[in-house]
CSV table of C-alpha atoms and ligand atoms in Angstrom, one decimal:
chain,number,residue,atom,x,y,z
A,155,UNK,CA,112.9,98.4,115.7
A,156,UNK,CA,113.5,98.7,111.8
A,157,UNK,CA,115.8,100.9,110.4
A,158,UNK,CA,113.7,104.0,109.3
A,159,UNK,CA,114.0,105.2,105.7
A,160,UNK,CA,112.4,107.5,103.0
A,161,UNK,CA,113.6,108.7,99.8
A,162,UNK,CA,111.8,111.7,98.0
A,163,UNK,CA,111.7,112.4,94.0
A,164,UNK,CA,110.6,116.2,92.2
A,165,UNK,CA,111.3,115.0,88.9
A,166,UNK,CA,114.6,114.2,86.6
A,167,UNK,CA,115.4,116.0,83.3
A,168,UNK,CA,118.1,118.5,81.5
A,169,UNK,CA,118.3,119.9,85.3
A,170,UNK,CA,122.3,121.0,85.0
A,171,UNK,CA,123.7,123.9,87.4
A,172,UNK,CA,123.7,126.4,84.8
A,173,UNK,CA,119.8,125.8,84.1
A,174,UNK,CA,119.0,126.9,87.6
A,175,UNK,CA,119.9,129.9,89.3
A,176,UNK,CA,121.4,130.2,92.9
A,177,UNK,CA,118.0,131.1,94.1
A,178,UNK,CA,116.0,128.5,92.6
A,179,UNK,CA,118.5,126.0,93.5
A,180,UNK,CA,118.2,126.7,96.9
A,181,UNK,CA,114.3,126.8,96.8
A,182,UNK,CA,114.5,123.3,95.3
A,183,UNK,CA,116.9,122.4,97.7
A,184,UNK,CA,114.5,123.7,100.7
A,185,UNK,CA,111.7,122.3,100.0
A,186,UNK,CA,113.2,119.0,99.0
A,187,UNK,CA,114.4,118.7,102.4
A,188,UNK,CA,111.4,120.4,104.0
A,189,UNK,CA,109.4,116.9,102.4
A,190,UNK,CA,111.7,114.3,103.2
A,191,UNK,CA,112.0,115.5,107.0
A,192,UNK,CA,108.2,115.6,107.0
A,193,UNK,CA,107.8,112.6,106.1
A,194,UNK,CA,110.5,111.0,108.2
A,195,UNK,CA,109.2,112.8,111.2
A,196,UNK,CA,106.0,110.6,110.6
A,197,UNK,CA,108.2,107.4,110.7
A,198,UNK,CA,109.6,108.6,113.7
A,199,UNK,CA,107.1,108.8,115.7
A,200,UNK,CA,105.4,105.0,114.7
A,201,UNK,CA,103.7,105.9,111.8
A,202,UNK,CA,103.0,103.7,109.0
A,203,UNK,CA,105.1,103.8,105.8
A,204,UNK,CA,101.9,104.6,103.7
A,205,UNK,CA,101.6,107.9,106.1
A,206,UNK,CA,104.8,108.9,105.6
A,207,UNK,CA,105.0,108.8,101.8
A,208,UNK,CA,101.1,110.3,101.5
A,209,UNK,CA,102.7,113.4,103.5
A,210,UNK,CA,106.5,113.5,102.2
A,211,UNK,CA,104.1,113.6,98.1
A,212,UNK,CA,100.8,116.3,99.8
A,213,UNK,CA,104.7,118.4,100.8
A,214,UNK,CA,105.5,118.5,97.1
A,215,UNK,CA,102.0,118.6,95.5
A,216,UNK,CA,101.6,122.1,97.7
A,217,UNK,CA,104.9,123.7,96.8
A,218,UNK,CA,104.5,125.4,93.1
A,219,UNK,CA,108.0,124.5,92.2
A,220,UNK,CA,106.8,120.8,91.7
A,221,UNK,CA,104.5,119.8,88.5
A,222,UNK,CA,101.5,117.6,90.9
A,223,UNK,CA,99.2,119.3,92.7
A,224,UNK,CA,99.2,122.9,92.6
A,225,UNK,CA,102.3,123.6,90.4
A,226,UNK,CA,100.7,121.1,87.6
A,227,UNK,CA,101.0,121.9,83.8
A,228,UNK,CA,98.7,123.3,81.2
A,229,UNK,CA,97.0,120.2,79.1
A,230,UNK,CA,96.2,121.4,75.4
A,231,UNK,CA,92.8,122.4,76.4
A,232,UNK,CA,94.2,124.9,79.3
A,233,UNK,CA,93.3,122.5,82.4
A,234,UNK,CA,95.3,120.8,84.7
A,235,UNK,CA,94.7,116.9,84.7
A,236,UNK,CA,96.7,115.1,87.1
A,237,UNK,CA,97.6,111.4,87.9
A,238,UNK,CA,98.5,109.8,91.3
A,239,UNK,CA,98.9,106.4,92.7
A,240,UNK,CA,99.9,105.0,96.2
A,241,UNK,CA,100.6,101.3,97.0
A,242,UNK,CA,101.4,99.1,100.3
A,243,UNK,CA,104.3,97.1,100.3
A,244,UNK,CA,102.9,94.7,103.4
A,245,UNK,CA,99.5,93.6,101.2
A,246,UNK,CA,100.4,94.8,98.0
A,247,UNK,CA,97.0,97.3,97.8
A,248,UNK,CA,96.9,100.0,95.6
A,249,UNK,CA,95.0,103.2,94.7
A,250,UNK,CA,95.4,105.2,92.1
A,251,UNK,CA,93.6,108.1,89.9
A,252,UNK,CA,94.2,109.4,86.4
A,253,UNK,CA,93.3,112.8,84.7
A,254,UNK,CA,91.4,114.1,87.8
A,255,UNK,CA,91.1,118.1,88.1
A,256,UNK,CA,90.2,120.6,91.3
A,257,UNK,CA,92.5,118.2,93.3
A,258,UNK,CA,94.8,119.4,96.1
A,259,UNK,CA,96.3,116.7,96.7
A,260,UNK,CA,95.7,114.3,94.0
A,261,UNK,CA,98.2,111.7,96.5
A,262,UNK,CA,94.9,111.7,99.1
A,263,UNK,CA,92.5,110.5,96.6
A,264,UNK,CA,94.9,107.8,95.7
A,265,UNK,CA,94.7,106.9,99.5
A,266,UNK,CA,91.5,107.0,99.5
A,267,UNK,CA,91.0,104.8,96.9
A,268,UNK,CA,93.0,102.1,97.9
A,269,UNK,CA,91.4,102.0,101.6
A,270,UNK,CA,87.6,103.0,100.9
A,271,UNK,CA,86.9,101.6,97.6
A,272,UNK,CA,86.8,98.4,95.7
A,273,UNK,CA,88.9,99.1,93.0
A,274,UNK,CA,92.4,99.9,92.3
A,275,UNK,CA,92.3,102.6,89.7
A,276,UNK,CA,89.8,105.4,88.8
A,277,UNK,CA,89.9,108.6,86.5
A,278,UNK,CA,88.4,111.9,85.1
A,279,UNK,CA,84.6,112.7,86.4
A,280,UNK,CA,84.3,109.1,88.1
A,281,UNK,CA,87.3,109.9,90.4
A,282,UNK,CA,85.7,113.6,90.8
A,283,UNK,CA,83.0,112.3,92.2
A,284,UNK,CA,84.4,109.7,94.2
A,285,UNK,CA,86.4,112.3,95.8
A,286,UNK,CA,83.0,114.2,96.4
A,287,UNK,CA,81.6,111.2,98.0
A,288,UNK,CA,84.5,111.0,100.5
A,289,UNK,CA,84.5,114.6,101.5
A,290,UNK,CA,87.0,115.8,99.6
A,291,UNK,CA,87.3,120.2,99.0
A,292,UNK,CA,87.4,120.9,95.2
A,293,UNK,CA,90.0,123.8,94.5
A,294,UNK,CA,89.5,126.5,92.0
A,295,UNK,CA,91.3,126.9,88.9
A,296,UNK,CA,93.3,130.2,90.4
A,297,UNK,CA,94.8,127.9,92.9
A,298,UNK,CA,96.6,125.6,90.1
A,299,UNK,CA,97.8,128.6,88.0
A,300,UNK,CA,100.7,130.1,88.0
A,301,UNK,CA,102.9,132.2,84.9
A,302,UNK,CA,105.8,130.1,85.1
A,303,UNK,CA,103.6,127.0,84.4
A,304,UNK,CA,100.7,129.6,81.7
A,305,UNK,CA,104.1,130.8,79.7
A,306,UNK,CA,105.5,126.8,79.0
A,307,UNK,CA,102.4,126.0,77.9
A,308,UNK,CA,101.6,129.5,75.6
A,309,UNK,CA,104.8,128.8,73.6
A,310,UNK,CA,103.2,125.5,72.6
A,311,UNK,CA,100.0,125.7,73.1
A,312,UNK,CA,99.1,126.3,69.5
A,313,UNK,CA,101.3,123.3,68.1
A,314,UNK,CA,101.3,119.2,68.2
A,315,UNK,CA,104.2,119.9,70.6
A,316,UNK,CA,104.1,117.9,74.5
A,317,UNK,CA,105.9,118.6,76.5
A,318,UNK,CA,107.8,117.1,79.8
A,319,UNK,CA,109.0,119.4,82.7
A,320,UNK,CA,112.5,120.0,83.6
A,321,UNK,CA,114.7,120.9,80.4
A,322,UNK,CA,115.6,123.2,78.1
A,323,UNK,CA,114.5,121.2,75.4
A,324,UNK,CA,110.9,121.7,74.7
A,325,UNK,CA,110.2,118.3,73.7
A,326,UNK,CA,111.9,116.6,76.9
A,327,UNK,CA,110.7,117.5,80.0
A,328,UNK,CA,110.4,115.8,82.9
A,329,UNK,CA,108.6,116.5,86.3
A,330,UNK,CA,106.5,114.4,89.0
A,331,UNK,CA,106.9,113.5,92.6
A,332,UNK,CA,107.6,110.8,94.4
A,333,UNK,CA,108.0,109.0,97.7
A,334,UNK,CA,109.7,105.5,99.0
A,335,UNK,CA,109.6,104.8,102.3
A,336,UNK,CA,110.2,101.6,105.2
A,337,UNK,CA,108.6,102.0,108.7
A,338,UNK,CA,109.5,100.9,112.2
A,339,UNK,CA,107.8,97.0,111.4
A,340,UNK,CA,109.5,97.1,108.1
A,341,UNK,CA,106.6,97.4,106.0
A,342,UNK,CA,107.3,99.4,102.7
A,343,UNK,CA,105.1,101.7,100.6
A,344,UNK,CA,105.8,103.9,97.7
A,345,UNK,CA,103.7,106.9,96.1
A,346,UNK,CA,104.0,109.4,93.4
A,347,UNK,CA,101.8,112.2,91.4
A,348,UNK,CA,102.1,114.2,88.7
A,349,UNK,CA,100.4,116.9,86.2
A,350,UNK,CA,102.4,115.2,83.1
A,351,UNK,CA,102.8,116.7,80.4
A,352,UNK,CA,102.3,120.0,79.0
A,353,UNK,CA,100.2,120.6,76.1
A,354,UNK,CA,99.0,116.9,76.6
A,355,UNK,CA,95.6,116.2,75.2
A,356,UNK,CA,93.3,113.7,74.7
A,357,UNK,CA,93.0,112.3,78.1
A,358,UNK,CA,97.2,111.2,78.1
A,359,UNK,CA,97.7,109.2,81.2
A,360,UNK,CA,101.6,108.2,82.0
A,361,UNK,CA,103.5,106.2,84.0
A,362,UNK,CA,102.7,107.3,87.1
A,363,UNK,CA,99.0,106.1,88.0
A,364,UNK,CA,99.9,103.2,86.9
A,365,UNK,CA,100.8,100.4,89.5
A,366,UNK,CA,104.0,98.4,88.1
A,367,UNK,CA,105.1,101.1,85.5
A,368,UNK,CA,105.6,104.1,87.6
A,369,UNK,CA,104.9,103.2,91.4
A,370,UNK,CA,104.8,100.0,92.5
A,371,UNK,CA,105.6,97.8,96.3
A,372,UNK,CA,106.4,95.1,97.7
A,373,UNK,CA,107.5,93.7,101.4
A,374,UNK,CA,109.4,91.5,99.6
A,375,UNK,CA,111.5,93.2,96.9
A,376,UNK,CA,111.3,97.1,97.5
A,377,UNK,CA,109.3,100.2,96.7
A,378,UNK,CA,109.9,102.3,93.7
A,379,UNK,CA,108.2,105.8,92.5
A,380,UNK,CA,109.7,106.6,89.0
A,381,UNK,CA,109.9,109.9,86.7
A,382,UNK,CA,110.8,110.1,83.2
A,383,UNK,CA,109.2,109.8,79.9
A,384,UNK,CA,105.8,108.0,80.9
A,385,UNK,CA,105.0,106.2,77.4
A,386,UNK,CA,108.7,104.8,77.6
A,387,UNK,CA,108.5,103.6,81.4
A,388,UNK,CA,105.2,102.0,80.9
A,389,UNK,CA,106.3,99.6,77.7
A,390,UNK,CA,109.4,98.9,80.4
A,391,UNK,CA,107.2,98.4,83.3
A,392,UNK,CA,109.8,100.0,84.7
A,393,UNK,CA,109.2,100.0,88.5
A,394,UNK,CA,107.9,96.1,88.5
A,395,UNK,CA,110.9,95.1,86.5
A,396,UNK,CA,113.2,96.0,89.6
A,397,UNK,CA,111.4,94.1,91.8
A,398,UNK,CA,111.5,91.0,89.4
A,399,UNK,CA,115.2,91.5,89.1
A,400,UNK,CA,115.6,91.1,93.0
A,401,UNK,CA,112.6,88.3,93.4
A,402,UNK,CA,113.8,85.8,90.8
A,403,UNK,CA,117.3,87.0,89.9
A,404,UNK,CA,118.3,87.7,93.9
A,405,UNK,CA,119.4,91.1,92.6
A,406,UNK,CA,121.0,93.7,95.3
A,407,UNK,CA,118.6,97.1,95.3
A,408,UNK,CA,121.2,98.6,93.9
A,409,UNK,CA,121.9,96.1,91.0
A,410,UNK,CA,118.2,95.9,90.0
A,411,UNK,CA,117.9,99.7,89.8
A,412,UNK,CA,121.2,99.9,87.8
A,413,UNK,CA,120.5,97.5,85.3
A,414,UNK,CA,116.7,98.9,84.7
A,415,UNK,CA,117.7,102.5,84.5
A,416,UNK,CA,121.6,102.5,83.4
A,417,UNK,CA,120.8,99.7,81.2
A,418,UNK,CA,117.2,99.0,79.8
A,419,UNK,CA,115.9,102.3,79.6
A,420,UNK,CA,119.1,103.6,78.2
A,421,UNK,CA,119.1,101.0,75.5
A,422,UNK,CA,115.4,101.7,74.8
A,423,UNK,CA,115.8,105.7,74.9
A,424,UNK,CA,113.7,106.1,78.4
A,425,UNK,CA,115.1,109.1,80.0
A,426,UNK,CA,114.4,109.3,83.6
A,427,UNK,CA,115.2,107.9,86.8
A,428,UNK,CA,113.5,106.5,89.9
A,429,UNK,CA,114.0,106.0,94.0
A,430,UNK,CA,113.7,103.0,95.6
A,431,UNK,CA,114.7,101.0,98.7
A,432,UNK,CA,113.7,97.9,100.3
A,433,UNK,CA,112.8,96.6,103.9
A,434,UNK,CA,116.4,96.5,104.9
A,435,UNK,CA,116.6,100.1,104.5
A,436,UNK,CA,118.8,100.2,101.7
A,437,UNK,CA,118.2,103.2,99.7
A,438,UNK,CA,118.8,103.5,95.7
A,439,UNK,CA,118.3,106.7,93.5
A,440,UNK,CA,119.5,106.2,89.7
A,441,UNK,CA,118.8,108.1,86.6
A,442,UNK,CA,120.1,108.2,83.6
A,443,UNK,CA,118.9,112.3,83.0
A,444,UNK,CA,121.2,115.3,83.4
A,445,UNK,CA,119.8,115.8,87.2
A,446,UNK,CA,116.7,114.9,89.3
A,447,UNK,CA,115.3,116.7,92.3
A,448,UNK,CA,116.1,113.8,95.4
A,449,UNK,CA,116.6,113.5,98.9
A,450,UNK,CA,116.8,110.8,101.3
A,451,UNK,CA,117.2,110.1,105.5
A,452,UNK,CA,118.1,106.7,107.3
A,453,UNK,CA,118.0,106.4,110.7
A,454,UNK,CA,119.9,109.4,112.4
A,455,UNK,CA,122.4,110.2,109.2
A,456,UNK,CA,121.8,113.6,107.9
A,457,UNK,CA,119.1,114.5,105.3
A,458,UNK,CA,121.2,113.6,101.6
A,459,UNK,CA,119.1,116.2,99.1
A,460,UNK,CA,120.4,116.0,95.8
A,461,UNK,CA,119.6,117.8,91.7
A,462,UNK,CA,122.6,117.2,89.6
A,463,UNK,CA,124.8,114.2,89.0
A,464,UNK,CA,127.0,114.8,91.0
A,465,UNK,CA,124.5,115.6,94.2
B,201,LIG,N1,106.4,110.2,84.2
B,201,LIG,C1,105.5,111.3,84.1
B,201,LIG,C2,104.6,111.2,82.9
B,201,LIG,O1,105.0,110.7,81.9
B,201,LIG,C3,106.3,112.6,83.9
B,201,LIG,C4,107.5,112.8,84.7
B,201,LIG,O2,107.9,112.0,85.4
B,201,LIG,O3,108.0,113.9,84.6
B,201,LIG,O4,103.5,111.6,83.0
């Protein structure tokens, strides 16, 4: 049997100690581990690595704490338009949808994308009614709000401002989740969803939907699920560039994510950080941000969850 691994993203950002308080750091910390066991659970028990990153991301879209699914951000014009994509390592499909709303679980369209349509990538009212066509519940807009999420978005609401989730800084902050994962045949698959920015308007897409920039997989290489500043990690192709590094440079996991995010990104002012691992098990979490919500099991070892630099 293959050695069993999944790594879990909720976002990077200004996250330091003193910008969350004991309680909040433990909620984080609970749920982190509450999606990371889910989705190991899954592996345990023969599932495919596609299963177990769809679950580890619906975990994290449910929890409010998280901005995807239910705790997603205001756009300028007051809705919440979210962005999800899923790929298989083993034949390289994808799914993906941008700027849907009424979504639970923005991750499950993606799925159902890649395994009941023809296409790779769908958005706004053409993903809406895909997902009517498959069966899928619409939510109401109660179910997305909440006044953590209403009060970021009224300070800026009436200005140019965007904003990223997870800092103090209203211009840079960061949020999304994410999931990596390698099953019992070795077959990798990645997945990640977000509500991206606040205040964003005019249909703004990010990184994330898109296959190669912020998700991406490969038997082959590894599987990567990124966060940061989306216009920034799609002119690096972020997530495709550390699989190039280890399929034509023989990068380690490690080296490929080091020199994308420590290096690259840093160089070209993308603030973020990503999760990866590859077929072998090998597990790699960089960022170059203050902090970002991780956590990661292997085999039997304990559940590693993580927020600040130094874990
Ligand atoms: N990358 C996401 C976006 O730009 C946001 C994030 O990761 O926080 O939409």
């Amino acid at each position: 049997m293959n050695n069993l691994a999944i790594a879990i993203h909720g976002g990077a950002g200004t996250i330091t100690k003193a910008s969350l308080t004991s309680d909040q750091d433990k909620a984080y910390k609970a749920a982190l581990k509450e999606a990371v066991e889910l989705g190991y659970k899954l592996l345990q028990e023969g599932k495919c690595a596609l299963d177990a990153v769809e679950q580890a991301v619906v975990s994290l879209e449910d929890n409010p704490l998280f901005n995807a699914g239910r705790g997603s951000v205001f756009s300028k014009e007051g809705r919440h338009e979210m962005d999800a994509a899923i790929m298989c390592g083993q034949t390289l499909e994808a799914g993906a949808v941008a700027g849907v709303q009424g979504i639970r679980n923005p991750v499950r369209l993606s799925r159902a994308v890649l395994q009941h349509s023809d296409h790779v990538m769908l958005s706004g009212y053409g993903a809406e009614e895909f997902a009517r066509n498959n069966g899928f519940a619409f939510a109401p807009e109660s179910y997305f709000f909440s006044s953590h999420r209403y009060k970021q978005w009224s300070e800026v609401r009436d200005s140019d401002v965007f904003m990223l989730d997870h800092t103090e800084q209203v211009d840079e902050k960061y949020g999304t989740v994410g999931a990596v994962a390698v099953d019992s045949k070795g077959n990798v698959a990645s997945a990640t969803s977000t509500g991206g920015m606040t205040n964003k308007r005019y249909n703004r897409i990010g990184d994330t939907p898109i296959i190669g920039s912020g998700t991406y997989a490969n038997n082959n290489t590894c599987a990567v699920s990124c966060t940061g500043h989306g216009e920034f990690f799609m002119r690096a192709v972020v997530a495709y560039d550390v699989s190039c590094l280890i399929e034509y440079k023989g990068y380690s996991l490690q080296q490929a994510c080091d020199a994308v995010v420590m290096d690259k990104l840093v160089k070209f002012g993308g603030e973020g950080g990503l999760i990866a691992l590859n077929a072998a098990g090998e597990v790699a979490l960089p960022f170059n941000s203050e902090g970002m919500y991780r956590a990661s099991k292997r085999n039997q070892e304990e559940t590693f969850v993580g927020i600040y630099r130094e874990g």
